Amino acid sequence: MLYGAMKVAIGGPLKVTFRPWVEGLEYIPAEGPAILASNHLSFSDSFFLPAILDRKVTFIAKAEYFTTPGVKGRLTAAFFKGVGQLPVDRSGARGAGEAAIKSGIDVLERGELFGIYPEGTRSPDGRLYRGKPGGLARVALATGAPVIPVAMIDTEKIQPPGKVLPKVMRPGIRIGKPLDFSRYQGMDHDRFVLRALTDEVMYEIMKLSGQEYVDMYATAAKRQIAEATKAEKEAGKAAKAALAQAEKDQAKKEHEQ
């Protein structure tokens, strides 16, 4: 009931304001379990995709969204529950992964849609990064549910980092044909199978989205970008300090003359 109310309250205005275009909606089954594996460009991805679907889709979200104290924390928790997101404790990498897998299996065993971002985090620069082989592949093999590749297009342009007000524009959602991985059934502990399954899904997402593919994890890319930004700032500070010292030395030299 809460999901339905939130869908009307949020999904309706989103569709009216941004008018997202959609291709491949016929590939979403009318009933039964399915995994929606999507690229991840923006925080808004988890709102635009459910907004265009008739069925409920459940994503996982970090537990902090559900445990923050105070009035704001309770409102945030109610909001995320209302839009169909499940809390996952990310305090330990392995524990978080297992919790995400269990959450996904539970959703699919109820015959519902489970949404997942194989990259594990938002793209830092709009490119498509290597999919993490654990969650998506293991959930797919444990349940036998079809994997439907989804490409979110231009959602990162609506509210770029540092911008407070969103830009009103038309994002896109392109949905691909369901992928059947029954040939790998019973092989969910084979890391080569998990890698192959994940790479196949990422390839389909790449074709749908038209993104440049980068064969590294987005988390590693974010670290590199953060380190490069830090180094650039430090270099800028050092250059300013050197210039200031040079000016000081020149002034002293002129004074002595």
Coordinates of N, CA and C in Angstrom, one line a residue, residues 158-240:
I158 N 20.6 15.2 -15.4 CA 19.5 15.9 -14.7 C 20.0 16.7 -13.5
Q159 N 20.9 16.1 -12.7 CA 21.4 16.8 -11.5 C 22.8 16.4 -11.3
P160 N 23.7 17.1 -12.1 CA 25.2 16.8 -11.9 C 25.6 17.1 -10.5
P161 N 26.8 16.6 -10.1 CA 27.4 16.9 -8.8 C 27.5 18.4 -8.6
G162 N 27.1 18.9 -7.5 CA 27.3 20.3 -7.2 C 26.1 21.2 -7.6
K163 N 25.1 20.6 -8.3 CA 23.9 21.3 -8.8 C 22.8 21.0 -7.8
V164 N 22.2 22.1 -7.3 CA 21.1 21.9 -6.3 C 19.8 21.7 -7.0
L165 N 19.5 22.5 -8.0 CA 18.2 22.3 -8.8 C 18.4 21.4 -10.0
P166 N 17.5 20.4 -10.2 CA 17.6 19.5 -11.3 C 17.3 20.2 -12.6
K167 N 17.9 19.7 -13.7 CA 17.6 20.2 -15.0 C 16.4 19.4 -15.6
V168 N 15.4 20.1 -16.1 CA 14.3 19.4 -16.7 C 14.6 19.0 -18.1
M169 N 14.8 17.7 -18.3 CA 15.1 17.2 -19.6 C 14.6 15.8 -19.7
R170 N 14.6 15.1 -20.8 CA 14.0 13.8 -21.0 C 15.1 12.8 -20.9
P171 N 15.2 12.0 -19.8 CA 16.1 10.9 -19.7 C 15.5 9.7 -20.5
G172 N 16.2 8.6 -20.7 CA 15.7 7.5 -21.4 C 15.9 6.2 -20.6
I173 N 15.1 5.2 -20.9 CA 15.2 3.9 -20.3 C 15.1 2.9 -21.5
R174 N 16.1 2.1 -21.7 CA 16.1 1.1 -22.8 C 16.2 -0.3 -22.1
I175 N 15.2 -1.1 -22.4 CA 15.1 -2.4 -21.8 C 15.4 -3.5 -22.8
G176 N 16.3 -4.5 -22.5 CA 16.7 -5.5 -23.4 C 15.9 -6.8 -23.2
K177 N 16.2 -7.8 -24.1 CA 15.5 -9.1 -24.0 C 16.1 -9.8 -22.8
P178 N 15.2 -10.6 -22.1 CA 15.6 -11.4 -20.9 C 16.7 -12.4 -21.3
L179 N 17.7 -12.5 -20.4 CA 18.8 -13.5 -20.6 C 18.6 -14.7 -19.7
D180 N 18.7 -15.9 -20.3 CA 18.5 -17.1 -19.6 C 19.8 -17.8 -19.3
F181 N 20.1 -18.0 -18.1 CA 21.4 -18.6 -17.7 C 21.2 -20.0 -17.1
S182 N 20.2 -20.7 -17.5 CA 19.9 -22.0 -17.0 C 21.0 -23.0 -17.3
R183 N 21.8 -22.7 -18.3 CA 23.0 -23.6 -18.7 C 24.0 -23.6 -17.6
Y184 N 24.0 -22.6 -16.7 CA 25.0 -22.5 -15.6 C 24.4 -23.0 -14.3
Q185 N 23.2 -23.6 -14.3 CA 22.5 -24.0 -13.0 C 23.4 -24.9 -12.2
G186 N 23.5 -24.7 -10.9 CA 24.3 -25.5 -10.0 C 25.8 -25.2 -10.0
M187 N 26.1 -24.1 -10.7 CA 27.5 -23.7 -10.8 C 27.8 -22.4 -10.2
D188 N 27.0 -22.1 -9.1 CA 27.0 -20.7 -8.5 C 28.3 -20.5 -7.6
H189 N 29.1 -21.6 -7.5 CA 30.3 -21.4 -6.7 C 31.6 -21.4 -7.6
D190 N 31.3 -21.4 -8.9 CA 32.4 -21.4 -9.8 C 32.7 -20.0 -10.2
R191 N 33.8 -19.4 -9.8 CA 34.1 -18.0 -10.0 C 34.2 -17.6 -11.5
F192 N 34.6 -18.6 -12.3 CA 34.7 -18.3 -13.8 C 33.3 -18.2 -14.4
V193 N 32.4 -19.0 -13.9 CA 31.0 -18.9 -14.3 C 30.4 -17.6 -13.9
L194 N 30.6 -17.2 -12.6 CA 30.1 -16.0 -12.1 C 30.6 -14.8 -12.9
R195 N 31.9 -14.8 -13.3 CA 32.5 -13.8 -14.1 C 31.9 -13.8 -15.5
A196 N 31.8 -14.9 -16.1 CA 31.2 -15.0 -17.5 C 29.8 -14.5 -17.5
L197 N 29.0 -14.9 -16.5 CA 27.6 -14.5 -16.5 C 27.5 -12.9 -16.4
T198 N 28.3 -12.4 -15.4 CA 28.3 -11.0 -15.2 C 28.7 -10.2 -16.4
D199 N 29.8 -10.7 -17.1 CA 30.3 -10.0 -18.3 C 29.3 -10.0 -19.4
E200 N 28.6 -11.1 -19.5 CA 27.5 -11.2 -20.6 C 26.5 -10.1 -20.3
V201 N 26.1 -10.0 -19.1 CA 25.0 -9.0 -18.8 C 25.6 -7.6 -19.0
M202 N 26.8 -7.3 -18.6 CA 27.4 -6.0 -18.8 C 27.5 -5.7 -20.3
Y203 N 27.8 -6.7 -21.1 CA 27.9 -6.5 -22.6 C 26.6 -6.0 -23.1
E204 N 25.5 -6.7 -22.7 CA 24.2 -6.3 -23.1 C 23.8 -4.9 -22.7
I205 N 24.2 -4.5 -21.5 CA 23.9 -3.2 -21.0 C 24.7 -2.2 -21.8
M206 N 25.9 -2.5 -22.2 CA 26.7 -1.6 -23.0 C 26.1 -1.4 -24.3
K207 N 25.6 -2.4 -25.0 CA 24.9 -2.3 -26.3 C 23.7 -1.4 -26.2
L208 N 22.9 -1.6 -25.1 CA 21.7 -0.8 -24.9 C 22.0 0.7 -24.6
S209 N 23.0 0.9 -23.8 CA 23.3 2.3 -23.3 C 24.2 3.1 -24.3
G210 N 25.0 2.4 -25.0 CA 26.0 3.1 -25.9 C 27.1 3.7 -25.1
Q211 N 27.3 3.3 -23.9 CA 28.4 3.8 -23.0 C 29.7 3.2 -23.4
E212 N 30.8 4.0 -23.2 CA 32.1 3.5 -23.3 C 32.4 2.5 -22.1
Y213 N 32.9 1.3 -22.4 CA 33.1 0.3 -21.3 C 34.6 0.5 -20.8
V214 N 34.7 0.4 -19.5 CA 36.0 0.5 -18.8 C 36.2 -0.8 -18.0
D215 N 37.2 -1.5 -18.3 CA 37.5 -2.8 -17.7 C 38.1 -2.7 -16.3
M216 N 37.5 -2.0 -15.4 CA 37.9 -1.9 -14.0 C 36.7 -1.5 -13.2
Y217 N 36.8 -1.7 -11.9 CA 35.6 -1.5 -11.1 C 35.4 0.0 -10.8
A218 N 34.2 0.5 -10.7 CA 33.9 1.9 -10.5 C 34.4 2.4 -9.2
T219 N 34.4 1.5 -8.2 CA 35.0 1.9 -6.9 C 36.5 2.3 -7.0
A220 N 37.2 1.5 -7.8 CA 38.6 1.8 -8.1 C 38.8 3.1 -8.8
A221 N 37.9 3.3 -9.8 CA 38.0 4.5 -10.6 C 37.7 5.8 -9.7
K222 N 36.8 5.6 -8.8 CA 36.5 6.7 -7.9 C 37.7 7.1 -7.0
R223 N 38.4 6.0 -6.6 CA 39.6 6.2 -5.7 C 40.6 7.0 -6.6
Q224 N 40.8 6.5 -7.8 CA 41.8 7.2 -8.7 C 41.5 8.7 -8.9
I225 N 40.2 8.9 -9.2 CA 39.7 10.3 -9.4 C 39.9 11.1 -8.1
A226 N 39.6 10.6 -7.0 CA 39.8 11.3 -5.7 C 41.2 11.6 -5.4
E227 N 42.1 10.6 -5.7 CA 43.6 10.8 -5.5 C 44.1 11.8 -6.5
A228 N 43.6 11.8 -7.7 CA 44.1 12.7 -8.7 C 43.7 14.2 -8.4
T229 N 42.4 14.3 -7.9 CA 41.9 15.6 -7.5 C 42.7 16.1 -6.3
K230 N 43.0 15.3 -5.3 CA 43.8 15.7 -4.2 C 45.2 16.1 -4.6
A231 N 45.8 15.3 -5.5 CA 47.2 15.6 -5.9 C 47.2 17.0 -6.7
E232 N 46.1 17.2 -7.4 CA 46.0 18.5 -8.2 C 45.9 19.7 -7.3
K233 N 45.1 19.5 -6.2 CA 44.9 20.6 -5.2 C 46.2 20.8 -4.5
E234 N 46.9 19.8 -4.1 CA 48.2 19.9 -3.4 C 49.2 20.6 -4.3
A235 N 49.2 20.2 -5.6 CA 50.2 20.8 -6.5 C 49.9 22.3 -6.7
G236 N 48.6 22.6 -6.7 CA 48.2 24.0 -6.8 C 48.6 24.8 -5.6
K237 N 48.4 24.3 -4.4 CA 48.9 24.9 -3.2 C 50.4 25.1 -3.2
A238 N 51.1 24.1 -3.7 CA 52.6 24.2 -3.7 C 53.0 25.2 -4.7
A239 N 52.3 25.3 -5.8 CA 52.7 26.3 -6.8 C 52.5 27.7 -6.3
K240 N 51.3 27.9 -5.6 CA 51.0 29.2 -5.0 C 52.0 29.6 -4.0

